[in-house]
Short mmCIF file of N, CA, C and O in Angstrom, two decimals:
data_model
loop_
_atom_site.label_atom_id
_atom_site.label_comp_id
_atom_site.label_asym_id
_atom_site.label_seq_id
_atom_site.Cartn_x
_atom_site.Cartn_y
_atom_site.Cartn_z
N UNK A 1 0.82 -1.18 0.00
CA UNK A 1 0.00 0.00 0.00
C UNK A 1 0.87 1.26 0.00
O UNK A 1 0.46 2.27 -0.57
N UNK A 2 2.00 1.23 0.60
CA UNK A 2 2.68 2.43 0.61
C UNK A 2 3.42 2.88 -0.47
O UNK A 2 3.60 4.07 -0.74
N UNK A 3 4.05 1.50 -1.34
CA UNK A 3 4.54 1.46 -2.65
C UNK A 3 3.25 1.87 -3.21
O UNK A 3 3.78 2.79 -3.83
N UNK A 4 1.81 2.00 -3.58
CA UNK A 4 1.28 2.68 -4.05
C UNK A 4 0.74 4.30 -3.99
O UNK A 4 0.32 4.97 -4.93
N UNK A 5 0.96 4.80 -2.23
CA UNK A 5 1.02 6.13 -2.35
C UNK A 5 2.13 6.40 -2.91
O UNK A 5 1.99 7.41 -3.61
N UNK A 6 3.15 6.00 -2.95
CA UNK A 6 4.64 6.68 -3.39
C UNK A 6 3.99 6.94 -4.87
O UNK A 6 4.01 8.07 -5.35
N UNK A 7 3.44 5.92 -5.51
CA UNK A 7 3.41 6.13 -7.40
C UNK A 7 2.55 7.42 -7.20
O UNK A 7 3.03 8.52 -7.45
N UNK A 8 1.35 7.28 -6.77
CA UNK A 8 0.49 8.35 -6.79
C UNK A 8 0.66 9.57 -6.33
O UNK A 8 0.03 10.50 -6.83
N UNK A 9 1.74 9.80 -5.06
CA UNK A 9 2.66 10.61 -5.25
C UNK A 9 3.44 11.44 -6.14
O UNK A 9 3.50 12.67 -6.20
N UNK A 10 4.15 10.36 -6.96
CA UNK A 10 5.11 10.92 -8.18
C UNK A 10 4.10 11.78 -8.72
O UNK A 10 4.08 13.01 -8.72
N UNK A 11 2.71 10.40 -9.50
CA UNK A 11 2.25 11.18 -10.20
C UNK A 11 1.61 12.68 -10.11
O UNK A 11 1.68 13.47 -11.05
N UNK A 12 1.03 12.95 -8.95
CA UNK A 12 0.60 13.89 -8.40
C UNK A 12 1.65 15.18 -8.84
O UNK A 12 1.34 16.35 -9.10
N UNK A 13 2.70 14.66 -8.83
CA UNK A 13 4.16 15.62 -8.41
C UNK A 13 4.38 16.16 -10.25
O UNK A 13 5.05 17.13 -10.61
N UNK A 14 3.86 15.52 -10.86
CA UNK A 14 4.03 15.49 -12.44
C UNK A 14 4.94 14.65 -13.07
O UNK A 14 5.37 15.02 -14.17
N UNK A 15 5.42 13.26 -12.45
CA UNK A 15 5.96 13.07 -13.43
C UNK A 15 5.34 12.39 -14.04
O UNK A 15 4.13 12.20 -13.90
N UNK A 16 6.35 11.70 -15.13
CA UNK A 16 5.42 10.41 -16.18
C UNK A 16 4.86 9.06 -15.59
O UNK A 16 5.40 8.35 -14.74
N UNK A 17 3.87 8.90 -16.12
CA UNK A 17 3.77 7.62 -15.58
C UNK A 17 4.58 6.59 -15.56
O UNK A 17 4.71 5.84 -14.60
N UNK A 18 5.26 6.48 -16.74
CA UNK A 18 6.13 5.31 -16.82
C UNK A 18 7.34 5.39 -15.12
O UNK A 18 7.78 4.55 -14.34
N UNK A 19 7.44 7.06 -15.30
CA UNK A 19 8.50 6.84 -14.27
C UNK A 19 7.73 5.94 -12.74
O UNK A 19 8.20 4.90 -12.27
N UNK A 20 6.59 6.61 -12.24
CA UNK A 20 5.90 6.38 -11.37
C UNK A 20 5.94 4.92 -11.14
O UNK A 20 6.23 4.42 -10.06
N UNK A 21 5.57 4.10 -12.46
CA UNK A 21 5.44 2.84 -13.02
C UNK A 21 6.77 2.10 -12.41
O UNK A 21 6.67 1.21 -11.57
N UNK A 22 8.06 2.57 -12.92
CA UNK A 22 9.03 2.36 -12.31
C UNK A 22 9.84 2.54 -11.32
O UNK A 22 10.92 1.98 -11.17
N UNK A 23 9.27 3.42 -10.52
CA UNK A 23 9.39 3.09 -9.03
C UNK A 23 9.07 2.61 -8.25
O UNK A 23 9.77 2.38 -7.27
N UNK A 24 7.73 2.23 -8.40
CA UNK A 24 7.24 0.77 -7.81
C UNK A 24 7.50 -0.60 -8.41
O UNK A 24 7.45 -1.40 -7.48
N UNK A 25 7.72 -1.12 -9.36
CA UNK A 25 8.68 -1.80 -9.37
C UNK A 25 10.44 -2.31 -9.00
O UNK A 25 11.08 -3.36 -8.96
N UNK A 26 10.65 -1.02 -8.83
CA UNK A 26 12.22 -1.30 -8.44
C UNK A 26 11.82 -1.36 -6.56
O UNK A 26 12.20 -2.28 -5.84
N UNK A 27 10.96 -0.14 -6.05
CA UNK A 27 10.93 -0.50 -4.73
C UNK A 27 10.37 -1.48 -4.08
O UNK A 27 10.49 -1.73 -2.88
N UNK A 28 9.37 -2.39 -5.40
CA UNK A 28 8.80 -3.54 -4.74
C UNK A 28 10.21 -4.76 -4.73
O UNK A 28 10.39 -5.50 -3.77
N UNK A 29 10.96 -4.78 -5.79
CA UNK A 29 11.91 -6.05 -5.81
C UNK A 29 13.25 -5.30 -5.21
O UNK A 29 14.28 -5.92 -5.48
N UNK A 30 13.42 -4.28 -4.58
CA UNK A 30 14.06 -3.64 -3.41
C UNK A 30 13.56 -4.37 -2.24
O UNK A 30 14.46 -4.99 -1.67
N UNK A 31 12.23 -4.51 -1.64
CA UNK A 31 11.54 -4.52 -0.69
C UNK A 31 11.70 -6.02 -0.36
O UNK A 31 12.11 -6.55 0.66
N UNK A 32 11.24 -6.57 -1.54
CA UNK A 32 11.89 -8.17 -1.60
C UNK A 32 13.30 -8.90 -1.57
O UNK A 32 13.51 -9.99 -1.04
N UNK A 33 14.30 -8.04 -2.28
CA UNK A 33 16.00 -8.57 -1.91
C UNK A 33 16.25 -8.22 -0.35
O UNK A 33 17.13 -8.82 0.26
N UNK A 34 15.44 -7.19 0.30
CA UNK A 34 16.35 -6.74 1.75
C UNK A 34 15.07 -7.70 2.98
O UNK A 34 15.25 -7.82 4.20
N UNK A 35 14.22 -8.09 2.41
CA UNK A 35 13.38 -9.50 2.99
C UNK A 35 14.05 -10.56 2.99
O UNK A 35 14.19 -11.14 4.07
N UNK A 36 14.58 -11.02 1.97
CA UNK A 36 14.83 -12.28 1.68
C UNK A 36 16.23 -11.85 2.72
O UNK A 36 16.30 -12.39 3.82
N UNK A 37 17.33 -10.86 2.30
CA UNK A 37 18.56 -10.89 3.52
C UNK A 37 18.11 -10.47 4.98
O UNK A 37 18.88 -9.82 5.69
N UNK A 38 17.04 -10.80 5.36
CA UNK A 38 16.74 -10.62 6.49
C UNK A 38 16.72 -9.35 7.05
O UNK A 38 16.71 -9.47 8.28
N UNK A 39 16.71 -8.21 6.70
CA UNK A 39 16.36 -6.45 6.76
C UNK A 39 14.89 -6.54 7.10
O UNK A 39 14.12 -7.44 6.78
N UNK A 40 14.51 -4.89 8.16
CA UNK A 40 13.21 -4.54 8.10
C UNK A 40 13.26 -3.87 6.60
O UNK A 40 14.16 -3.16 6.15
N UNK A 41 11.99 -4.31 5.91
CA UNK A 41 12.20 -3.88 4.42
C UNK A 41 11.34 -2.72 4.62
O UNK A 41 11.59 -1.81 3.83
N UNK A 42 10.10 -2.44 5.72
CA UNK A 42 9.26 -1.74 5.04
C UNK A 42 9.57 0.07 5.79
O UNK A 42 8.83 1.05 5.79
N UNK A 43 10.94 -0.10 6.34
CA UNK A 43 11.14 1.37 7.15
C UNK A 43 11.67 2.23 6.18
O UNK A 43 11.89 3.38 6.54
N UNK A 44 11.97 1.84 4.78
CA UNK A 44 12.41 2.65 3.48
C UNK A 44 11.20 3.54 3.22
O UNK A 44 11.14 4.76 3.10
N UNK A 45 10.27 2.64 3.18
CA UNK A 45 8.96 3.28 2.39
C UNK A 45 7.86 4.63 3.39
O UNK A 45 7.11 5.58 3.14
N UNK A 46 8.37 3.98 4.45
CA UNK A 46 7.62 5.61 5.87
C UNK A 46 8.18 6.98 5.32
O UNK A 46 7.59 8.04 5.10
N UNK A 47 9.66 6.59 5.12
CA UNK A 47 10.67 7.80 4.49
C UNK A 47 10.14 8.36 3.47
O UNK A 47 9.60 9.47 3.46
N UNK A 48 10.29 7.58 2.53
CA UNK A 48 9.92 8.21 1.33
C UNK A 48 8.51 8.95 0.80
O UNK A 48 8.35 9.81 -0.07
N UNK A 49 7.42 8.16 1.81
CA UNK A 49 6.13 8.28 1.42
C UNK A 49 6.23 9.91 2.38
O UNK A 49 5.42 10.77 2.03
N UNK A 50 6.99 10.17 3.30
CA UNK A 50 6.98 11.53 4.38
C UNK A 50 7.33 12.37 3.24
O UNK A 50 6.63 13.17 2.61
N UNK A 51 8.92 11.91 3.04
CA UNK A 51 9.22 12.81 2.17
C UNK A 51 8.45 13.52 0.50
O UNK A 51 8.65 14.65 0.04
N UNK A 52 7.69 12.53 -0.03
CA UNK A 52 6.79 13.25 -1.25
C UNK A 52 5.98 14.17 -0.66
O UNK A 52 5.95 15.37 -0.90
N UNK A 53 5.18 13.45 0.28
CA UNK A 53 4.17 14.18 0.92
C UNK A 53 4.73 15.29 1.11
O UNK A 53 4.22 16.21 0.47
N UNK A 54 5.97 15.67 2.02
CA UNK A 54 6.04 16.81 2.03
C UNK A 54 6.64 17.88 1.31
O UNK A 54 6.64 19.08 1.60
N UNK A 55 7.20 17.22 0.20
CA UNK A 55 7.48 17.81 -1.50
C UNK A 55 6.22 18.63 -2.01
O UNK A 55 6.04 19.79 -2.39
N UNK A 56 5.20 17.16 -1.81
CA UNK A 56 3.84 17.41 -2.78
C UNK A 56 3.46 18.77 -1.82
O UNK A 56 3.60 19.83 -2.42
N UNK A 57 2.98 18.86 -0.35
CA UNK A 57 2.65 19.99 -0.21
C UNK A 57 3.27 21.17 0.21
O UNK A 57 2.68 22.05 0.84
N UNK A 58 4.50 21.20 -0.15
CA UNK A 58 5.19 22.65 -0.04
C UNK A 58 4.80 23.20 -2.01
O UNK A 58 4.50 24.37 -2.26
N UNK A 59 4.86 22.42 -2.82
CA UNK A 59 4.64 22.74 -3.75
C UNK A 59 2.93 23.53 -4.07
O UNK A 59 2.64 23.93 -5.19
#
C-alpha cells in the first residue's frame, strides 16, 4: 500500500507515468532482496512516502 502512495505521489508531483510505473517496481523487488537478507524492508517506504508528501505539499 505504501509502494502505491509513493506512485500516486510521483504522479501527483508530475511526473510520467512510466516513471511512477518504475518506481514501484524497483521498490517492490528492493523490498523483496532486503526480505529475503533478512532487513526490516518496510522502514524505506515511511521515508519516502513523508518525504513526497512533504514535497507534494510545499509545492
Amino acid at each position: 500500500m505504501k509502494t502505491a502512495a509513493t506512485m500516486r505521489a510521483t504522479l501527483a508531483l508530475g511526473f510520467p507515468t512510466s516513471l511512477a510505473r518504475g518506481l514501484g517496481r524497483m521498490r517492490r523487488l528492493h523490498r523483496v532482496l532486503l526480505a529475503r537478507a533478512g532487513h526490516e524492508a518496510g522502514r524505506g517506504n515511511v521515508v519516502t512516502a513523508a518525504i513526497l508528501l512533504a514535497v507534494y505539499m510545499a509545492s
